[in-house]
Amino acid sequence: MRTRVINSLRNPPFPVLKGGSLLRRNYSAAGVSDVEVNFDNNRSVLKLETGKYARLADGCAVAELGNTSVMVTAVSRTKPSTVSFLPLTVDYRQKAAAAGRIPTNFLRRELGASDQEILVGRLIDRSLRPLFPRGFNYETQIMCNLLAVDSAHDPEVLSINAASAALAVSDIPWSGPIGAVRLGFIDNEFIVNPTRRELANSILNLVVSATAKNLVVMIEGSAKCILQQDLMSAIKLATRECQKIVSAISMLQQIAGKEKRTFTVPAKPTEELVDSIRILCEMRLRQILSDFSLDKLERDKALRDLKDDVIDKTLSRNEDIKGEVVAEIFDAIFKELFRMLIFDSERRCDGRAFSDLRDISCRTDLYKPLHGSALFQRGQTQVLCTVALDSIDSSLKLDPVSAITSGLKEKNFFLHYEFPPFATKEIGRVGPAQRRELGHGALAERGLRPVIPSDFPFAIRLTSEVLESNGSSSMASVCGGSLALMDAGVPIAAPAAGVAIGLVSRPSTEKPDELDYRILTDILGIEDYLGDMDFKIAGTKKGITALQADIKLPGIPLKIVMEAITAGVEAKSKIIGIMNREINQPRLKKENWPVSEALDIPAHQRGKFVGAGGINLRRLMAETGAQVSSDEEGNFTIFAPNQDAMAEGKEFISKLLEASSEPTLEFGCIYTAKIVEVRESGVMVTLYNNMHPALLHNSQLDHRKVSHPSALGLEVGQEIQVKYFGRDPVSGVMRLSRKVIQGPSTVVRNLS
């Protein structure tokens, strides 16, 4: 690791006009400082720099890896907001100019955030948020701008490190820094910060964010059924590599960091008020949380009624106290008691042991017109999954910048996750997918993508609609999606399932520096909300396909991460066993299964087959529902939503080709041709009626050199003898010659 500090004094290249006079001022730029991190593989060097750009922001840093550079700024208001949480906004924008491209929309400029930008923004947010101090409710914005993309190195993880450096050198209170690395796994060898091409050949795509002392802050990844022990080794290695980045940013902070500002923590309520509210609610809270017969709605109603009663009684005794203050105290007591009961009773609020699953039921083949459908119920989480198979042309196209950074141009399998408000008995607006829906859908898609065959001839759209929600609906989408895919007859490699693992922790009484904790399998919504971690794990019985850890503590030890993975692997195997009772392998093709076949269209008939501007293909689609597509080599494929539509489409094509059929011509025979046009390069001739004219080139008119057909007295309407040598294998154009028959002739055919 190397540190370099650069100070510079610069003058503006132009005078400043002020008050009608020209003034020349000297601007003293802040020192430009940078640090470099060399990783074990010595293939990549991460450079972090501050003090050069955006010096009016609270903090700014530029991260560079290879020729990919990202600038991140951090700005926070100096006055607290009225909300009781941290209003943190992370904006990640992919600039087309950074990749040397122009946006493809009609305005030719960047518009709203794409799905990929939102997902990366969530990735950065989840890495930074746990390290902000409690009570810091100041509106904060992190903006990530791509300066340059070299199509080889990853700008996403680079943005996490740049954001960490920007917050570290700023005066914004933050308990960082953190470091982040991406890990690949190729030929049983781990690769730190793999390039785009390496990642395409890797069975693992893992991002880990960690802080000092090997504490993990965030994990997100996908894999092609990687083994549990390999995944654990990858997380340990990634955490160790993160320490180098943490040390480098800490050094940068010492060199160029600002002094952290002090902030006003909301005044704590008096102990007398807290004790009085505790007396009113503690016993009744214990009764509610110990009543294992209550479901989500009954428990929520009991808690809501108790909260309203406590607020009313407290306000009647203390008129000068606000209801919001009483509500916050009640929530704090409720959270404290909820977590304490888990440690004291060794049971959860629904009566389950820590490793127990909720009751699971599955159904498939719900509606006959659908290609595939499944209903997955786990406790009070219910998900309806449907599969639609369509032409490969319906694959999801990625925008150019996402294609450059990810290496994917299109996806023939994609999952859309929907979370309507009625799933939690609420009323809300229904519109485009929000950030949470995009994140959950992307995670479920990563969990299922490795089991989808890469050469599947159709595009697959899997829709997951959450009908009831009480925790881990994204992992229920993996389970329901796997069932729906098998119901549709998609030949997946193996059934997949997912589960969410939670954590409740407190400082150990014996060792204050360590945590006393409980790992919770298949968490409820309330356990996610009041717990310390939401660790989602998906995969097959053989291996793991996706994982995502949202951690609310400022880092957790690797020991807890390893135990959570073990609990998740055991739970998903149990879930797959339950799912296999409903369906354990893909069905045979249904009657309504789509059909796709290759078409053999002769090269010389392709123009008439397609029609002017593709009119024949549009007629085929409108009249039969069949769709014809072609690849880069000019091969045609016909797709139909079912067998009946395929038969109708092939009949339409047969009639179209029959209308343009031609007599069979024999190779090497001589035919009578009629001249229909005279050109400088030769004459256009036809051998039979309704034939598309073919060119007889000057070089094939006579043994002598001919510069123009008129030299031989050839005119329109004249008949001549030509010899047929078949068609060009590439263009399909007839190959004709007149000069080869200037000697002894062979068989003469007249087709008119």
PDB file of N, CA and C in Angstrom, residues 479-557:
ATOM      1  N   CYS A 479     -39.119 -20.322  -4.159  1.00  0.00           N
ATOM      2  CA  CYS A 479     -39.775 -21.616  -4.014  1.00  0.00           C
ATOM      3  C   CYS A 479     -40.939 -21.746  -4.998  1.00  0.00           C
ATOM      4  N   GLY A 480     -41.827 -20.745  -5.015  1.00  0.00           N
ATOM      5  CA  GLY A 480     -42.960 -20.790  -5.927  1.00  0.00           C
ATOM      6  C   GLY A 480     -42.527 -20.747  -7.377  1.00  0.00           C
ATOM      7  N   GLY A 481     -41.472 -19.982  -7.680  1.00  0.00           N
ATOM      8  CA  GLY A 481     -40.977 -19.910  -9.051  1.00  0.00           C
ATOM      9  C   GLY A 481     -40.433 -21.238  -9.529  1.00  0.00           C
ATOM     10  N   SER A 482     -39.719 -21.956  -8.650  1.00  0.00           N
ATOM     11  CA  SER A 482     -39.207 -23.271  -9.010  1.00  0.00           C
ATOM     12  C   SER A 482     -40.343 -24.233  -9.320  1.00  0.00           C
ATOM     13  N   LEU A 483     -41.394 -24.202  -8.509  1.00  0.00           N
ATOM     14  CA  LEU A 483     -42.550 -25.066  -8.747  1.00  0.00           C
ATOM     15  C   LEU A 483     -43.238 -24.719 -10.061  1.00  0.00           C
ATOM     16  N   ALA A 484     -43.408 -23.416 -10.334  1.00  0.00           N
ATOM     17  CA  ALA A 484     -44.081 -22.991 -11.560  1.00  0.00           C
ATOM     18  C   ALA A 484     -43.273 -23.368 -12.802  1.00  0.00           C
ATOM     19  N   LEU A 485     -41.952 -23.262 -12.718  1.00  0.00           N
ATOM     20  CA  LEU A 485     -41.104 -23.638 -13.852  1.00  0.00           C
ATOM     21  C   LEU A 485     -41.228 -25.133 -14.154  1.00  0.00           C
ATOM     22  N   MET A 486     -41.244 -25.949 -13.109  1.00  0.00           N
ATOM     23  CA  MET A 486     -41.415 -27.386 -13.334  1.00  0.00           C
ATOM     24  C   MET A 486     -42.809 -27.692 -13.857  1.00  0.00           C
ATOM     25  N   ASP A 487     -43.812 -26.968 -13.379  1.00  0.00           N
ATOM     26  CA  ASP A 487     -45.166 -27.160 -13.884  1.00  0.00           C
ATOM     27  C   ASP A 487     -45.264 -26.790 -15.363  1.00  0.00           C
ATOM     28  N   ALA A 488     -44.465 -25.815 -15.795  1.00  0.00           N
ATOM     29  CA  ALA A 488     -44.471 -25.395 -17.198  1.00  0.00           C
ATOM     30  C   ALA A 488     -43.670 -26.341 -18.086  1.00  0.00           C
ATOM     31  N   GLY A 489     -42.954 -27.277 -17.482  1.00  0.00           N
ATOM     32  CA  GLY A 489     -42.158 -28.201 -18.285  1.00  0.00           C
ATOM     33  C   GLY A 489     -40.791 -27.671 -18.655  1.00  0.00           C
ATOM     34  N   VAL A 490     -40.349 -26.593 -18.015  1.00  0.00           N
ATOM     35  CA  VAL A 490     -39.003 -26.079 -18.261  1.00  0.00           C
ATOM     36  C   VAL A 490     -38.002 -27.048 -17.634  1.00  0.00           C
ATOM     37  N   PRO A 491     -37.055 -27.559 -18.393  1.00  0.00           N
ATOM     38  CA  PRO A 491     -36.131 -28.578 -17.855  1.00  0.00           C
ATOM     39  C   PRO A 491     -35.057 -27.974 -16.953  1.00  0.00           C
ATOM     40  N   ILE A 492     -35.457 -27.542 -15.760  1.00  0.00           N
ATOM     41  CA  ILE A 492     -34.494 -26.947 -14.828  1.00  0.00           C
ATOM     42  C   ILE A 492     -33.553 -28.036 -14.316  1.00  0.00           C
ATOM     43  N   ALA A 493     -32.356 -27.627 -13.920  1.00  0.00           N
ATOM     44  CA  ALA A 493     -31.341 -28.588 -13.491  1.00  0.00           C
ATOM     45  C   ALA A 493     -31.749 -29.287 -12.200  1.00  0.00           C
ATOM     46  N   ALA A 494     -32.392 -28.554 -11.279  1.00  0.00           N
ATOM     47  CA  ALA A 494     -32.811 -29.127  -9.997  1.00  0.00           C
ATOM     48  C   ALA A 494     -33.775 -28.154  -9.336  1.00  0.00           C
ATOM     49  N   PRO A 495     -34.680 -28.634  -8.474  1.00  0.00           N
ATOM     50  CA  PRO A 495     -35.563 -27.714  -7.747  1.00  0.00           C
ATOM     51  C   PRO A 495     -34.746 -26.785  -6.851  1.00  0.00           C
ATOM     52  N   ALA A 496     -35.219 -25.552  -6.710  1.00  0.00           N
ATOM     53  CA  ALA A 496     -34.534 -24.563  -5.874  1.00  0.00           C
ATOM     54  C   ALA A 496     -35.501 -24.004  -4.833  1.00  0.00           C
ATOM     55  N   ALA A 497     -34.946 -23.584  -3.717  1.00  0.00           N
ATOM     56  CA  ALA A 497     -35.745 -22.998  -2.638  1.00  0.00           C
ATOM     57  C   ALA A 497     -34.921 -21.928  -1.949  1.00  0.00           C
ATOM     58  N   GLY A 498     -35.606 -21.111  -1.141  1.00  0.00           N
ATOM     59  CA  GLY A 498     -34.921 -20.048  -0.415  1.00  0.00           C
ATOM     60  C   GLY A 498     -35.497 -19.868   0.969  1.00  0.00           C
ATOM     61  N   VAL A 499     -34.692 -19.311   1.862  1.00  0.00           N
ATOM     62  CA  VAL A 499     -35.114 -19.101   3.235  1.00  0.00           C
ATOM     63  C   VAL A 499     -34.379 -17.883   3.788  1.00  0.00           C
ATOM     64  N   ALA A 500     -34.996 -17.216   4.751  1.00  0.00           N
ATOM     65  CA  ALA A 500     -34.388 -16.042   5.392  1.00  0.00           C
ATOM     66  C   ALA A 500     -33.966 -16.411   6.811  1.00  0.00           C
ATOM     67  N   ILE A 501     -32.748 -16.039   7.162  1.00  0.00           N
ATOM     68  CA  ILE A 501     -32.180 -16.305   8.484  1.00  0.00           C
ATOM     69  C   ILE A 501     -32.037 -14.980   9.220  1.00  0.00           C
ATOM     70  N   GLY A 502     -32.484 -14.949  10.474  1.00  0.00           N
ATOM     71  CA  GLY A 502     -32.433 -13.724  11.275  1.00  0.00           C
ATOM     72  C   GLY A 502     -31.433 -13.829  12.416  1.00  0.00           C
ATOM     73  N   LEU A 503     -31.283 -12.711  13.106  1.00  0.00           N
ATOM     74  CA  LEU A 503     -30.329 -12.629  14.214  1.00  0.00           C
ATOM     75  C   LEU A 503     -30.874 -11.688  15.276  1.00  0.00           C
ATOM     76  N   VAL A 504     -30.754 -12.124  16.530  1.00  0.00           N
ATOM     77  CA  VAL A 504     -31.016 -11.258  17.675  1.00  0.00           C
ATOM     78  C   VAL A 504     -29.790 -11.340  18.567  1.00  0.00           C
ATOM     79  N   SER A 505     -29.224 -10.190  18.931  1.00  0.00           N
ATOM     80  CA  SER A 505     -27.967 -10.192  19.682  1.00  0.00           C
ATOM     81  C   SER A 505     -28.013  -9.164  20.805  1.00  0.00           C
ATOM     82  N   ARG A 506     -27.082  -9.343  21.750  1.00  0.00           N
ATOM     83  CA  ARG A 506     -26.876  -8.387  22.844  1.00  0.00           C
ATOM     84  C   ARG A 506     -25.463  -8.575  23.362  1.00  0.00           C
ATOM     85  N   PRO A 507     -24.894  -7.569  24.026  1.00  0.00           N
ATOM     86  CA  PRO A 507     -23.542  -7.734  24.573  1.00  0.00           C
ATOM     87  C   PRO A 507     -23.498  -8.875  25.581  1.00  0.00           C
ATOM     88  N   SER A 508     -22.453  -9.659  25.509  1.00  0.00           N
ATOM     89  CA  SER A 508     -22.316 -10.789  26.416  1.00  0.00           C
ATOM     90  C   SER A 508     -22.024 -10.288  27.828  1.00  0.00           C
ATOM     91  N   THR A 509     -22.664 -10.896  28.817  1.00  0.00           N
ATOM     92  CA  THR A 509     -22.425 -10.512  30.218  1.00  0.00           C
ATOM     93  C   THR A 509     -21.066 -10.998  30.702  1.00  0.00           C
ATOM     94  N   GLU A 510     -20.592 -12.120  30.140  1.00  0.00           N
ATOM     95  CA  GLU A 510     -19.300 -12.658  30.569  1.00  0.00           C
ATOM     96  C   GLU A 510     -18.151 -11.978  29.843  1.00  0.00           C
ATOM     97  N   LYS A 511     -18.328 -11.730  28.536  1.00  0.00           N
ATOM     98  CA  LYS A 511     -17.294 -11.071  27.738  1.00  0.00           C
ATOM     99  C   LYS A 511     -17.918  -9.870  27.029  1.00  0.00           C
ATOM    100  N   PRO A 512     -17.800  -8.673  27.601  1.00  0.00           N
ATOM    101  CA  PRO A 512     -18.466  -7.483  27.040  1.00  0.00           C
ATOM    102  C   PRO A 512     -18.073  -7.182  25.597  1.00  0.00           C
ATOM    103  N   ASP A 513     -16.884  -7.611  25.189  1.00  0.00           N
ATOM    104  CA  ASP A 513     -16.443  -7.330  23.820  1.00  0.00           C
ATOM    105  C   ASP A 513     -17.077  -8.266  22.797  1.00  0.00           C
ATOM    106  N   GLU A 514     -17.745  -9.301  23.266  1.00  0.00           N
ATOM    107  CA  GLU A 514     -18.358 -10.267  22.372  1.00  0.00           C
ATOM    108  C   GLU A 514     -19.879 -10.158  22.441  1.00  0.00           C
ATOM    109  N   LEU A 515     -20.528 -10.849  21.480  1.00  0.00           N
ATOM    110  CA  LEU A 515     -21.980 -10.808  21.393  1.00  0.00           C
ATOM    111  C   LEU A 515     -22.584 -12.113  21.883  1.00  0.00           C
ATOM    112  N   ASP A 516     -23.679 -11.992  22.611  1.00  0.00           N
ATOM    113  CA  ASP A 516     -24.537 -13.128  22.915  1.00  0.00           C
ATOM    114  C   ASP A 516     -25.653 -13.070  21.879  1.00  0.00           C
ATOM    115  N   TYR A 517     -25.862 -14.130  21.135  1.00  0.00           N
ATOM    116  CA  TYR A 517     -26.776 -14.032  19.989  1.00  0.00           C
ATOM    117  C   TYR A 517     -27.572 -15.316  19.802  1.00  0.00           C
ATOM    118  N   ARG A 518     -28.643 -15.193  19.026  1.00  0.00           N
ATOM    119  CA  ARG A 518     -29.475 -16.317  18.635  1.00  0.00           C
ATOM    120  C   ARG A 518     -29.737 -16.220  17.129  1.00  0.00           C
ATOM    121  N   ILE A 519     -29.516 -17.318  16.419  1.00  0.00           N
ATOM    122  CA  ILE A 519     -29.795 -17.410  14.989  1.00  0.00           C
ATOM    123  C   ILE A 519     -31.222 -17.912  14.817  1.00  0.00           C
ATOM    124  N   LEU A 520     -32.021 -17.199  14.017  1.00  0.00           N
ATOM    125  CA  LEU A 520     -33.427 -17.541  13.807  1.00  0.00           C
ATOM    126  C   LEU A 520     -33.636 -17.988  12.364  1.00  0.00           C
ATOM    127  N   THR A 521     -34.221 -19.158  12.186  1.00  0.00           N
ATOM    128  CA  THR A 521     -34.483 -19.694  10.848  1.00  0.00           C
ATOM    129  C   THR A 521     -35.896 -19.351  10.405  1.00  0.00           C
ATOM    130  N   ASP A 522     -36.042 -18.955   9.144  1.00  0.00           N
ATOM    131  CA  ASP A 522     -37.351 -18.641   8.559  1.00  0.00           C
ATOM    132  C   ASP A 522     -38.069 -17.572   9.384  1.00  0.00           C
ATOM    133  N   ILE A 523     -37.544 -16.353   9.310  1.00  0.00           N
ATOM    134  CA  ILE A 523     -38.022 -15.300  10.199  1.00  0.00           C
ATOM    135  C   ILE A 523     -39.367 -14.732   9.755  1.00  0.00           C
ATOM    136  N   LEU A 524     -40.116 -14.259  10.739  1.00  0.00           N
ATOM    137  CA  LEU A 524     -41.354 -13.522  10.511  1.00  0.00           C
ATOM    138  C   LEU A 524     -41.032 -12.074  10.180  1.00  0.00           C
ATOM    139  N   GLY A 525     -42.051 -11.333   9.729  1.00  0.00           N
ATOM    140  CA  GLY A 525     -41.861  -9.920   9.445  1.00  0.00           C
ATOM    141  C   GLY A 525     -41.453  -9.140  10.684  1.00  0.00           C
ATOM    142  N   ILE A 526     -42.029  -9.462  11.825  1.00  0.00           N
ATOM    143  CA  ILE A 526     -41.714  -8.748  13.062  1.00  0.00           C
ATOM    144  C   ILE A 526     -40.292  -9.055  13.511  1.00  0.00           C
ATOM    145  N   GLU A 527     -39.801 -10.271  13.230  1.00  0.00           N
ATOM    146  CA  GLU A 527     -38.432 -10.629  13.597  1.00  0.00           C
ATOM    147  C   GLU A 527     -37.422  -9.942  12.687  1.00  0.00           C
ATOM    148  N   ASP A 528     -37.820  -9.690  11.449  1.00  0.00           N
ATOM    149  CA  ASP A 528     -36.970  -8.914  10.544  1.00  0.00           C
ATOM    150  C   ASP A 528     -36.911  -7.463  11.011  1.00  0.00           C
ATOM    151  N   TYR A 529     -38.054  -6.897  11.367  1.00  0.00           N
ATOM    152  CA  TYR A 529     -38.149  -5.487  11.744  1.00  0.00           C
ATOM    153  C   TYR A 529     -37.404  -5.202  13.052  1.00  0.00           C
ATOM    154  N   LEU A 530     -37.516  -6.102  14.023  1.00  0.00           N
ATOM    155  CA  LEU A 530     -36.925  -5.865  15.343  1.00  0.00           C
ATOM    156  C   LEU A 530     -35.588  -6.574  15.532  1.00  0.00           C
ATOM    157  N   GLY A 531     -35.162  -7.351  14.534  1.00  0.00           N
ATOM    158  CA  GLY A 531     -33.911  -8.089  14.657  1.00  0.00           C
ATOM    159  C   GLY A 531     -32.725  -7.323  14.110  1.00  0.00           C
ATOM    160  N   ASP A 532     -31.591  -8.011  14.042  1.00  0.00           N
ATOM    161  CA  ASP A 532     -30.326  -7.393  13.647  1.00  0.00           C
ATOM    162  C   ASP A 532     -29.858  -7.792  12.257  1.00  0.00           C
ATOM    163  N   MET A 533     -30.544  -8.748  11.613  1.00  0.00           N
ATOM    164  CA  MET A 533     -30.046  -9.223  10.333  1.00  0.00           C
ATOM    165  C   MET A 533     -31.173  -9.906   9.563  1.00  0.00           C
ATOM    166  N   ASP A 534     -31.114  -9.775   8.243  1.00  0.00           N
ATOM    167  CA  ASP A 534     -31.979 -10.515   7.340  1.00  0.00           C
ATOM    168  C   ASP A 534     -31.066 -11.144   6.283  1.00  0.00           C
ATOM    169  N   PHE A 535     -30.753 -12.409   6.478  1.00  0.00           N
ATOM    170  CA  PHE A 535     -29.803 -13.118   5.625  1.00  0.00           C
ATOM    171  C   PHE A 535     -30.590 -14.115   4.768  1.00  0.00           C
ATOM    172  N   LYS A 536     -30.706 -13.817   3.479  1.00  0.00           N
ATOM    173  CA  LYS A 536     -31.486 -14.660   2.569  1.00  0.00           C
ATOM    174  C   LYS A 536     -30.539 -15.589   1.809  1.00  0.00           C
ATOM    175  N   ILE A 537     -30.888 -16.865   1.764  1.00  0.00           N
ATOM    176  CA  ILE A 537     -30.070 -17.869   1.090  1.00  0.00           C
ATOM    177  C   ILE A 537     -30.972 -18.714   0.202  1.00  0.00           C
ATOM    178  N   ALA A 538     -30.585 -18.871  -1.069  1.00  0.00           N
ATOM    179  CA  ALA A 538     -31.347 -19.680  -2.016  1.00  0.00           C
ATOM    180  C   ALA A 538     -30.416 -20.659  -2.697  1.00  0.00           C
ATOM    181  N   GLY A 539     -30.993 -21.794  -3.126  1.00  0.00           N
ATOM    182  CA  GLY A 539     -30.175 -22.766  -3.829  1.00  0.00           C
ATOM    183  C   GLY A 539     -30.877 -24.095  -3.983  1.00  0.00           C
ATOM    184  N   THR A 540     -30.170 -25.045  -4.549  1.00  0.00           N
ATOM    185  CA  THR A 540     -30.648 -26.414  -4.696  1.00  0.00           C
ATOM    186  C   THR A 540     -30.128 -27.242  -3.525  1.00  0.00           C
ATOM    187  N   LYS A 541     -30.478 -28.537  -3.526  1.00  0.00           N
ATOM    188  CA  LYS A 541     -29.947 -29.394  -2.467  1.00  0.00           C
ATOM    189  C   LYS A 541     -28.432 -29.521  -2.563  1.00  0.00           C
ATOM    190  N   LYS A 542     -27.915 -29.383  -3.775  1.00  0.00           N
ATOM    191  CA  LYS A 542     -26.479 -29.561  -3.987  1.00  0.00           C
ATOM    192  C   LYS A 542     -25.687 -28.328  -3.580  1.00  0.00           C
ATOM    193  N   GLY A 543     -26.170 -27.149  -3.915  1.00  0.00           N
ATOM    194  CA  GLY A 543     -25.367 -25.953  -3.671  1.00  0.00           C
ATOM    195  C   GLY A 543     -26.201 -24.700  -3.532  1.00  0.00           C
ATOM    196  N   ILE A 544     -25.511 -23.570  -3.490  1.00  0.00           N
ATOM    197  CA  ILE A 544     -26.129 -22.261  -3.261  1.00  0.00           C
ATOM    198  C   ILE A 544     -26.114 -21.466  -4.555  1.00  0.00           C
ATOM    199  N   THR A 545     -27.239 -20.812  -4.851  1.00  0.00           N
ATOM    200  CA  THR A 545     -27.352 -20.033  -6.081  1.00  0.00           C
ATOM    201  C   THR A 545     -27.406 -18.528  -5.826  1.00  0.00           C
ATOM    202  N   ALA A 546     -27.861 -18.095  -4.660  1.00  0.00           N
ATOM    203  CA  ALA A 546     -27.945 -16.656  -4.380  1.00  0.00           C
ATOM    204  C   ALA A 546     -27.947 -16.435  -2.879  1.00  0.00           C
ATOM    205  N   LEU A 547     -27.427 -15.300  -2.458  1.00  0.00           N
ATOM    206  CA  LEU A 547     -27.477 -14.918  -1.055  1.00  0.00           C
ATOM    207  C   LEU A 547     -27.430 -13.403  -0.945  1.00  0.00           C
ATOM    208  N   GLN A 548     -28.025 -12.909   0.132  1.00  0.00           N
ATOM    209  CA  GLN A 548     -28.041 -11.461   0.372  1.00  0.00           C
ATOM    210  C   GLN A 548     -28.200 -11.237   1.864  1.00  0.00           C
ATOM    211  N   ALA A 549     -27.285 -10.494   2.448  1.00  0.00           N
ATOM    212  CA  ALA A 549     -27.326 -10.211   3.878  1.00  0.00           C
ATOM    213  C   ALA A 549     -27.514  -8.728   4.102  1.00  0.00           C
ATOM    214  N   ASP A 550     -28.630  -8.372   4.749  1.00  0.00           N
ATOM    215  CA  ASP A 550     -28.861  -7.006   5.204  1.00  0.00           C
ATOM    216  C   ASP A 550     -28.606  -6.983   6.707  1.00  0.00           C
ATOM    217  N   ILE A 551     -27.589  -6.246   7.124  1.00  0.00           N
ATOM    218  CA  ILE A 551     -27.152  -6.255   8.519  1.00  0.00           C
ATOM    219  C   ILE A 551     -27.385  -4.874   9.108  1.00  0.00           C
ATOM    220  N   LYS A 552     -28.050  -4.825  10.252  1.00  0.00           N
ATOM    221  CA  LYS A 552     -28.377  -3.545  10.884  1.00  0.00           C
ATOM    222  C   LYS A 552     -27.335  -3.125  11.914  1.00  0.00           C
ATOM    223  N   LEU A 553     -26.534  -4.051  12.369  1.00  0.00           N
ATOM    224  CA  LEU A 553     -25.452  -3.712  13.279  1.00  0.00           C
ATOM    225  C   LEU A 553     -24.277  -3.154  12.478  1.00  0.00           C
ATOM    226  N   PRO A 554     -23.383  -2.407  13.131  1.00  0.00           N
ATOM    227  CA  PRO A 554     -22.181  -1.906  12.420  1.00  0.00           C
ATOM    228  C   PRO A 554     -21.150  -3.009  12.219  1.00  0.00           C
ATOM    229  N   GLY A 555     -21.607  -4.124  11.641  1.00  0.00           N
ATOM    230  CA  GLY A 555     -20.715  -5.246  11.368  1.00  0.00           C
ATOM    231  C   GLY A 555     -20.950  -6.397  12.327  1.00  0.00           C
ATOM    232  N   ILE A 556     -20.868  -7.634  11.785  1.00  0.00           N
ATOM    233  CA  ILE A 556     -20.994  -8.824  12.619  1.00  0.00           C
ATOM    234  C   ILE A 556     -19.787  -9.727  12.365  1.00  0.00           C
ATOM    235  N   PRO A 557     -19.390 -10.525  13.361  1.00  0.00           N
ATOM    236  CA  PRO A 557     -18.213 -11.398  13.188  1.00  0.00           C
ATOM    237  C   PRO A 557     -18.473 -12.487  12.148  1.00  0.00           C
TER     238      PRO A 557
END
